[in-house]
Amino acid sequence: DGGITQSPKYLFRKEGQNVTLSCEQNLNHDAMYWYRQDPGQGLRLIYYSQIVNDFQKGDIAEGYSVSREKKESFPLTVTSAQKNPTAFYLCASSLNSLPYEQYFGPGTRLTVT
Amino acid sequence: ELKVEQNPLFLSMQEGKNYTIYCNYSTTSDRLYWYRQDPGKSLESLFVLLSNGAVKQEGRLMASLDTKARLSTLHITAAVHDLSATYFCAVDIDNDMRFGAGTRLTVKP
């Protein structure tokens, strides 16, 4: 079965700790994305990558970092510099051609106390 | 900068009624997407609209796109409780996809 997996589903951390969220896809998609969703809000783009070893900042990249060493994987690190890291994090992937439709993983809910 | 606005943001409907959700966007694009999100869950793709005049239907939902007016609509026919969810539209320009704030739909018996 093709799809996107994110782990873990729930993550709890203390303030000041870095944490890495996993995102893996076996859809053979070129592009991958990370979004943040706060309660009752829409999605905001953190980082995206259209090709291996290349990525660009989205609207809210401060306090986050990513890597794209393999086509299938796009991990997101939430650093201690991120002021309000508690949120629902969604990973998505798409082809770099029409229809550019993004497919979403199940999400990781991060709570930092 | 591309802006995407949905209205209404909250919608409470009676079962069996019809209603329309609107999605306006600020910059010319012919790539528009509708997603559904259930509480605590991820986003599920509903419709992909890729040209002016495109119309797609699935069950009680029908989506359309007017690129000249920069407007997409999601029409709900004879609503049922199972349609209760948050619906997002998203517009893509050069792989920069922007989401609306979402319309939280509640269908009551």
PDB file of C-alpha atoms in Angstrom:
ATOM      1  CA  ASP A   1       0.000   0.000   0.000  1.00  0.00           C
ATOM      2  CA  GLY A   2       1.341   3.416  -0.974  1.00  0.00           C
ATOM      3  CA  GLY A   3       1.088   6.239   1.493  1.00  0.00           C
ATOM      4  CA  ILE A   4       2.675   8.666   3.907  1.00  0.00           C
ATOM      5  CA  THR A   5       3.561   7.733   7.451  1.00  0.00           C
ATOM      6  CA  GLN A   6       4.358  10.059  10.302  1.00  0.00           C
ATOM      7  CA  SER A   7       5.659   9.055  13.667  1.00  0.00           C
ATOM      8  CA  PRO A   8       5.027   9.292  16.450  1.00  0.00           C
ATOM      9  CA  LYS A   9       1.325  10.138  16.564  1.00  0.00           C
ATOM     10  CA  TYR A  10       1.699  11.930  19.908  1.00  0.00           C
ATOM     11  CA  LEU A  11       4.892  13.476  21.265  1.00  0.00           C
ATOM     12  CA  PHE A  12       5.531  15.152  24.578  1.00  0.00           C
ATOM     13  CA  ARG A  13       8.650  17.188  25.307  1.00  0.00           C
ATOM     14  CA  LYS A  14       9.975  19.591  27.881  1.00  0.00           C
ATOM     15  CA  GLU A  15      10.798  23.158  26.935  1.00  0.00           C
ATOM     16  CA  GLY A  16      14.357  23.594  25.740  1.00  0.00           C
ATOM     17  CA  GLN A  17      14.602  20.199  24.053  1.00  0.00           C
ATOM     18  CA  ASN A  18      14.918  19.671  20.344  1.00  0.00           C
ATOM     19  CA  VAL A  19      12.597  17.068  18.852  1.00  0.00           C
ATOM     20  CA  THR A  20      12.511  15.403  15.426  1.00  0.00           C
ATOM     21  CA  LEU A  21       9.306  14.386  13.683  1.00  0.00           C
ATOM     22  CA  SER A  22       9.485  11.651  11.098  1.00  0.00           C
ATOM     23  CA  CYS A  23       7.815  11.666   7.674  1.00  0.00           C
ATOM     24  CA  GLU A  24       8.201   8.842   5.137  1.00  0.00           C
ATOM     25  CA  GLN A  25       6.421   8.308   1.822  1.00  0.00           C
ATOM     26  CA  ASN A  26       6.430   5.429  -0.652  1.00  0.00           C
ATOM     27  CA  LEU A  27       4.393   7.181  -3.345  1.00  0.00           C
ATOM     28  CA  ASN A  28       7.512   8.021  -5.372  1.00  0.00           C
ATOM     29  CA  HIS A  29       6.636  11.696  -5.022  1.00  0.00           C
ATOM     30  CA  ASP A  30       9.328  14.281  -5.662  1.00  0.00           C
ATOM     31  CA  ALA A  31       7.993  17.039  -3.446  1.00  0.00           C
ATOM     32  CA  MET A  32       7.406  16.955   0.309  1.00  0.00           C
ATOM     33  CA  TYR A  33       5.991  19.556   2.683  1.00  0.00           C
ATOM     34  CA  TRP A  34       5.642  20.297   6.378  1.00  0.00           C
ATOM     35  CA  TYR A  35       2.674  22.234   7.748  1.00  0.00           C
ATOM     36  CA  ARG A  36       1.702  23.387  11.183  1.00  0.00           C
ATOM     37  CA  GLN A  37      -1.922  23.551  12.314  1.00  0.00           C
ATOM     38  CA  ASP A  38      -3.022  25.281  15.505  1.00  0.00           C
ATOM     39  CA  PRO A  39      -6.447  24.536  17.054  1.00  0.00           C
ATOM     40  CA  GLY A  40      -9.300  25.847  14.912  1.00  0.00           C
ATOM     41  CA  GLN A  41      -6.887  27.252  12.332  1.00  0.00           C
ATOM     42  CA  GLY A  42      -5.816  26.520   8.794  1.00  0.00           C
ATOM     43  CA  LEU A  43      -2.474  25.144   7.657  1.00  0.00           C
ATOM     44  CA  ARG A  44       0.731  27.144   7.591  1.00  0.00           C
ATOM     45  CA  LEU A  45       3.728  26.040   5.550  1.00  0.00           C
ATOM     46  CA  ILE A  46       6.963  25.492   7.461  1.00  0.00           C
ATOM     47  CA  TYR A  47       9.330  24.016   4.847  1.00  0.00           C
ATOM     48  CA  TYR A  48       9.076  22.285   1.516  1.00  0.00           C
ATOM     49  CA  SER A  49      11.381  20.289  -0.701  1.00  0.00           C
ATOM     50  CA  GLN A  50      10.910  19.707  -4.415  1.00  0.00           C
ATOM     51  CA  ILE A  51      13.952  17.517  -4.886  1.00  0.00           C
ATOM     52  CA  VAL A  52      16.457  15.543  -2.833  1.00  0.00           C
ATOM     53  CA  ASN A  53      19.121  17.647  -1.099  1.00  0.00           C
ATOM     54  CA  ASP A  54      17.176  20.853  -1.641  1.00  0.00           C
ATOM     55  CA  PHE A  55      14.529  22.590   0.460  1.00  0.00           C
ATOM     56  CA  GLN A  56      13.007  26.037   0.900  1.00  0.00           C
ATOM     57  CA  LYS A  57      11.568  27.952   3.820  1.00  0.00           C
ATOM     58  CA  GLY A  58       7.855  28.458   4.045  1.00  0.00           C
ATOM     59  CA  ASP A  59       6.025  31.172   5.905  1.00  0.00           C
ATOM     60  CA  ILE A  60       6.950  30.101   9.437  1.00  0.00           C
ATOM     61  CA  ALA A  61      10.388  28.425   9.193  1.00  0.00           C
ATOM     62  CA  GLU A  62      11.944  30.147  12.199  1.00  0.00           C
ATOM     63  CA  GLY A  63      12.760  27.633  14.946  1.00  0.00           C
ATOM     64  CA  TYR A  64      12.500  24.642  12.605  1.00  0.00           C
ATOM     65  CA  SER A  65      14.980  22.726  10.470  1.00  0.00           C
ATOM     66  CA  VAL A  66      14.672  19.963   7.875  1.00  0.00           C
ATOM     67  CA  SER A  67      16.787  17.651   5.764  1.00  0.00           C
ATOM     68  CA  ARG A  68      16.076  15.788   2.534  1.00  0.00           C
ATOM     69  CA  GLU A  69      18.779  13.179   2.094  1.00  0.00           C
ATOM     70  CA  LYS A  70      16.454  10.584   0.571  1.00  0.00           C
ATOM     71  CA  LYS A  71      13.469  10.956  -1.722  1.00  0.00           C
ATOM     72  CA  GLU A  72      11.282   9.009   0.700  1.00  0.00           C
ATOM     73  CA  SER A  73      12.113  10.909   3.868  1.00  0.00           C
ATOM     74  CA  PHE A  74      11.694  14.506   5.061  1.00  0.00           C
ATOM     75  CA  PRO A  75      12.241  14.786   8.842  1.00  0.00           C
ATOM     76  CA  LEU A  76      11.395  17.990  10.696  1.00  0.00           C
ATOM     77  CA  THR A  77      13.312  19.136  13.772  1.00  0.00           C
ATOM     78  CA  VAL A  78      11.556  21.481  16.137  1.00  0.00           C
ATOM     79  CA  THR A  79      14.317  23.343  17.935  1.00  0.00           C
ATOM     80  CA  SER A  80      14.307  25.065  21.304  1.00  0.00           C
ATOM     81  CA  ALA A  81      14.266  28.360  19.393  1.00  0.00           C
ATOM     82  CA  GLN A  82      10.657  27.795  18.356  1.00  0.00           C
ATOM     83  CA  LYS A  83       8.646  29.946  20.758  1.00  0.00           C
ATOM     84  CA  ASN A  84       5.316  28.085  20.664  1.00  0.00           C
ATOM     85  CA  PRO A  85       5.964  24.569  19.371  1.00  0.00           C
ATOM     86  CA  THR A  86       2.792  22.915  20.675  1.00  0.00           C
ATOM     87  CA  ALA A  87       0.712  22.161  17.565  1.00  0.00           C
ATOM     88  CA  PHE A  88      -0.455  19.514  15.121  1.00  0.00           C
ATOM     89  CA  TYR A  89       2.192  18.875  12.455  1.00  0.00           C
ATOM     90  CA  LEU A  90       1.225  17.533   9.049  1.00  0.00           C
ATOM     91  CA  CYS A  91       3.533  16.187   6.378  1.00  0.00           C
ATOM     92  CA  ALA A  92       2.437  16.003   2.738  1.00  0.00           C
ATOM     93  CA  SER A  93       3.871  14.928  -0.585  1.00  0.00           C
ATOM     94  CA  SER A  94       3.066  15.494  -4.247  1.00  0.00           C
ATOM     95  CA  LEU A  95       4.345  14.998  -7.748  1.00  0.00           C
ATOM     96  CA  ASN A  96       6.234  17.888  -9.366  1.00  0.00           C
ATOM     97  CA  SER A  97       3.748  17.805 -12.233  1.00  0.00           C
ATOM     98  CA  LEU A  98       0.000  18.065 -12.715  1.00  0.00           C
ATOM     99  CA  PRO A  99      -2.189  17.676 -10.797  1.00  0.00           C
ATOM    100  CA  TYR A 100       0.224  18.740  -7.973  1.00  0.00           C
ATOM    101  CA  GLU A 101      -2.310  17.311  -5.537  1.00  0.00           C
ATOM    102  CA  GLN A 102      -0.875  16.977  -2.039  1.00  0.00           C
ATOM    103  CA  TYR A 103      -1.402  13.797  -0.048  1.00  0.00           C
ATOM    104  CA  PHE A 104      -1.230  14.111   3.702  1.00  0.00           C
ATOM    105  CA  GLY A 105       0.135  11.890   6.431  1.00  0.00           C
ATOM    106  CA  PRO A 106      -1.832  11.210   9.628  1.00  0.00           C
ATOM    107  CA  GLY A 107      -0.049  13.966  11.566  1.00  0.00           C
ATOM    108  CA  THR A 108       1.952  14.264  14.780  1.00  0.00           C
ATOM    109  CA  ARG A 109       0.524  16.101  17.758  1.00  0.00           C
ATOM    110  CA  LEU A 110       3.383  17.737  19.658  1.00  0.00           C
ATOM    111  CA  THR A 111       2.946  19.038  23.185  1.00  0.00           C
ATOM    112  CA  VAL A 112       5.747  20.990  24.823  1.00  0.00           C
ATOM    113  CA  THR A 113       5.492  21.874  28.508  1.00  0.00           C
TER     114      THR A 113
ATOM    115  CA  GLU B   1       1.089  37.417  -2.019  1.00  0.00           C
ATOM    116  CA  LEU B   2      -1.590  34.834  -2.685  1.00  0.00           C
ATOM    117  CA  LYS B   3      -4.471  35.058  -0.238  1.00  0.00           C
ATOM    118  CA  VAL B   4      -7.274  32.528   0.048  1.00  0.00           C
ATOM    119  CA  GLU B   5     -10.510  33.378   1.828  1.00  0.00           C
ATOM    120  CA  GLN B   6     -13.303  31.008   2.693  1.00  0.00           C
ATOM    121  CA  ASN B   7     -16.760  31.829   3.870  1.00  0.00           C
ATOM    122  CA  PRO B   8     -18.524  31.093   5.962  1.00  0.00           C
ATOM    123  CA  LEU B   9     -16.023  29.954   8.576  1.00  0.00           C
ATOM    124  CA  PHE B  10     -18.732  28.226  10.589  1.00  0.00           C
ATOM    125  CA  LEU B  11     -21.844  26.629   9.156  1.00  0.00           C
ATOM    126  CA  SER B  12     -24.598  24.833  11.010  1.00  0.00           C
ATOM    127  CA  MET B  13     -27.122  23.100   8.789  1.00  0.00           C
ATOM    128  CA  GLN B  14     -30.179  20.961   9.170  1.00  0.00           C
ATOM    129  CA  GLU B  15     -30.120  17.535   7.586  1.00  0.00           C
ATOM    130  CA  GLY B  16     -31.680  17.562   4.156  1.00  0.00           C
ATOM    131  CA  LYS B  17     -30.851  21.201   3.409  1.00  0.00           C
ATOM    132  CA  ASN B  18     -28.594  22.603   0.709  1.00  0.00           C
ATOM    133  CA  TYR B  19     -25.791  25.088   1.141  1.00  0.00           C
ATOM    134  CA  THR B  20     -22.689  26.486  -0.570  1.00  0.00           C
ATOM    135  CA  ILE B  21     -19.214  27.218   0.756  1.00  0.00           C
ATOM    136  CA  TYR B  22     -17.241  29.894  -1.087  1.00  0.00           C
ATOM    137  CA  CYS B  23     -13.511  30.126  -1.711  1.00  0.00           C
ATOM    138  CA  ASN B  24     -12.075  33.360  -3.100  1.00  0.00           C
ATOM    139  CA  TYR B  25      -8.426  33.868  -3.964  1.00  0.00           C
ATOM    140  CA  SER B  26      -6.375  36.902  -4.838  1.00  0.00           C
ATOM    141  CA  THR B  27      -4.058  35.846  -7.691  1.00  0.00           C
ATOM    142  CA  THR B  28      -4.793  34.131 -10.984  1.00  0.00           C
ATOM    143  CA  SER B  29      -4.547  30.377 -10.721  1.00  0.00           C
ATOM    144  CA  ASP B  30      -6.161  27.399 -12.397  1.00  0.00           C
ATOM    145  CA  ARG B  31      -5.256  24.871  -9.720  1.00  0.00           C
ATOM    146  CA  LEU B  32      -7.664  24.591  -6.833  1.00  0.00           C
ATOM    147  CA  TYR B  33      -8.151  21.781  -4.324  1.00  0.00           C
ATOM    148  CA  TRP B  34     -10.764  20.904  -1.726  1.00  0.00           C
ATOM    149  CA  TYR B  35      -9.914  18.874   1.363  1.00  0.00           C
ATOM    150  CA  ARG B  36     -11.912  17.483   4.260  1.00  0.00           C
ATOM    151  CA  GLN B  37     -10.628  17.215   7.828  1.00  0.00           C
ATOM    152  CA  ASP B  38     -12.390  15.312  10.591  1.00  0.00           C
ATOM    153  CA  PRO B  39     -11.669  16.357  14.197  1.00  0.00           C
ATOM    154  CA  GLY B  40      -8.193  15.284  15.279  1.00  0.00           C
ATOM    155  CA  LYS B  41      -7.455  13.753  11.885  1.00  0.00           C
ATOM    156  CA  SER B  42      -5.424  14.593   8.815  1.00  0.00           C
ATOM    157  CA  LEU B  43      -6.633  16.075   5.544  1.00  0.00           C
ATOM    158  CA  GLU B  44      -8.364  13.966   2.930  1.00  0.00           C
ATOM    159  CA  SER B  45      -8.435  15.090  -0.692  1.00  0.00           C
ATOM    160  CA  LEU B  46     -11.937  15.647  -2.086  1.00  0.00           C
ATOM    161  CA  PHE B  47     -11.613  17.441  -5.408  1.00  0.00           C
ATOM    162  CA  VAL B  48      -8.928  18.660  -7.790  1.00  0.00           C
ATOM    163  CA  LEU B  49     -10.028  21.449 -10.163  1.00  0.00           C
ATOM    164  CA  LEU B  50      -7.555  22.323 -12.882  1.00  0.00           C
ATOM    165  CA  SER B  51      -9.331  24.519 -15.405  1.00  0.00           C
ATOM    166  CA  ASN B  52     -11.867  27.285 -15.714  1.00  0.00           C
ATOM    167  CA  GLY B  53     -15.363  25.874 -15.595  1.00  0.00           C
ATOM    168  CA  ALA B  54     -14.252  22.583 -14.041  1.00  0.00           C
ATOM    169  CA  VAL B  55     -17.000  20.838 -12.106  1.00  0.00           C
ATOM    170  CA  LYS B  56     -16.546  17.705 -10.047  1.00  0.00           C
ATOM    171  CA  GLN B  57     -19.168  15.782  -8.059  1.00  0.00           C
ATOM    172  CA  GLU B  58     -18.917  13.061  -5.466  1.00  0.00           C
ATOM    173  CA  GLY B  59     -22.053  12.001  -3.663  1.00  0.00           C
ATOM    174  CA  ARG B  60     -23.715  15.025  -2.056  1.00  0.00           C
ATOM    175  CA  LEU B  61     -20.761  17.337  -2.744  1.00  0.00           C
ATOM    176  CA  MET B  62     -20.116  19.282  -5.934  1.00  0.00           C
ATOM    177  CA  ALA B  63     -17.179  21.619  -6.517  1.00  0.00           C
ATOM    178  CA  SER B  64     -16.721  24.162  -9.286  1.00  0.00           C
ATOM    179  CA  LEU B  65     -14.061  26.623 -10.375  1.00  0.00           C
ATOM    180  CA  ASP B  66     -14.377  30.033 -12.054  1.00  0.00           C
ATOM    181  CA  THR B  67     -10.836  31.238 -12.668  1.00  0.00           C
ATOM    182  CA  LYS B  68     -11.973  34.563 -14.098  1.00  0.00           C
ATOM    183  CA  ALA B  69     -13.832  35.402 -10.893  1.00  0.00           C
ATOM    184  CA  ARG B  70     -11.102  33.693  -8.803  1.00  0.00           C
ATOM    185  CA  LEU B  71     -13.845  31.756  -7.076  1.00  0.00           C
ATOM    186  CA  SER B  72     -14.540  28.158  -6.242  1.00  0.00           C
ATOM    187  CA  THR B  73     -17.682  26.806  -4.643  1.00  0.00           C
ATOM    188  CA  LEU B  74     -18.399  23.628  -2.729  1.00  0.00           C
ATOM    189  CA  HIS B  75     -22.104  22.862  -2.881  1.00  0.00           C
ATOM    190  CA  ILE B  76     -23.722  20.518  -0.405  1.00  0.00           C
ATOM    191  CA  THR B  77     -26.957  18.857  -1.440  1.00  0.00           C
ATOM    192  CA  ALA B  78     -29.368  17.323   1.076  1.00  0.00           C
ATOM    193  CA  ALA B  79     -26.855  17.365   3.906  1.00  0.00           C
ATOM    194  CA  VAL B  80     -26.430  14.350   6.170  1.00  0.00           C
ATOM    195  CA  HIS B  81     -24.701  14.108   9.542  1.00  0.00           C
ATOM    196  CA  ASP B  82     -21.705  12.262   8.050  1.00  0.00           C
ATOM    197  CA  LEU B  83     -20.739  15.428   6.186  1.00  0.00           C
ATOM    198  CA  SER B  84     -19.924  17.186   9.465  1.00  0.00           C
ATOM    199  CA  ALA B  85     -16.238  18.130   9.193  1.00  0.00           C
ATOM    200  CA  THR B  86     -13.974  21.067   8.370  1.00  0.00           C
ATOM    201  CA  TYR B  87     -13.560  21.779   4.659  1.00  0.00           C
ATOM    202  CA  PHE B  88     -10.498  23.550   3.300  1.00  0.00           C
ATOM    203  CA  CYS B  89      -9.868  24.977  -0.118  1.00  0.00           C
ATOM    204  CA  ALA B  90      -6.292  25.416  -1.315  1.00  0.00           C
ATOM    205  CA  VAL B  91      -4.878  27.271  -4.309  1.00  0.00           C
ATOM    206  CA  ASP B  92      -1.563  26.451  -5.947  1.00  0.00           C
ATOM    207  CA  ILE B  93       0.695  28.810  -7.862  1.00  0.00           C
ATOM    208  CA  ASP B  94       4.099  27.482  -8.900  1.00  0.00           C
ATOM    209  CA  ASN B  95       4.039  24.826  -6.179  1.00  0.00           C
ATOM    210  CA  ASP B  96       3.208  27.408  -3.524  1.00  0.00           C
ATOM    211  CA  MET B  97      -0.036  26.047  -2.093  1.00  0.00           C
ATOM    212  CA  ARG B  98      -2.070  28.325   0.164  1.00  0.00           C
ATOM    213  CA  PHE B  99      -4.937  27.096   2.289  1.00  0.00           C
ATOM    214  CA  GLY B 100      -8.061  28.890   3.327  1.00  0.00           C
ATOM    215  CA  ALA B 101      -8.897  29.076   7.024  1.00  0.00           C
ATOM    216  CA  GLY B 102     -11.439  26.276   6.685  1.00  0.00           C
ATOM    217  CA  THR B 103     -15.218  26.035   7.032  1.00  0.00           C
ATOM    218  CA  ARG B 104     -16.390  24.070  10.026  1.00  0.00           C
ATOM    219  CA  LEU B 105     -19.620  22.368   8.991  1.00  0.00           C
ATOM    220  CA  THR B 106     -22.033  20.880  11.501  1.00  0.00           C
ATOM    221  CA  VAL B 107     -25.070  19.003  10.189  1.00  0.00           C
ATOM    222  CA  LYS B 108     -27.840  18.601  12.749  1.00  0.00           C
ATOM    223  CA  PRO B 109     -30.721  16.117  12.671  1.00  0.00           C
TER     224      PRO B 109
END
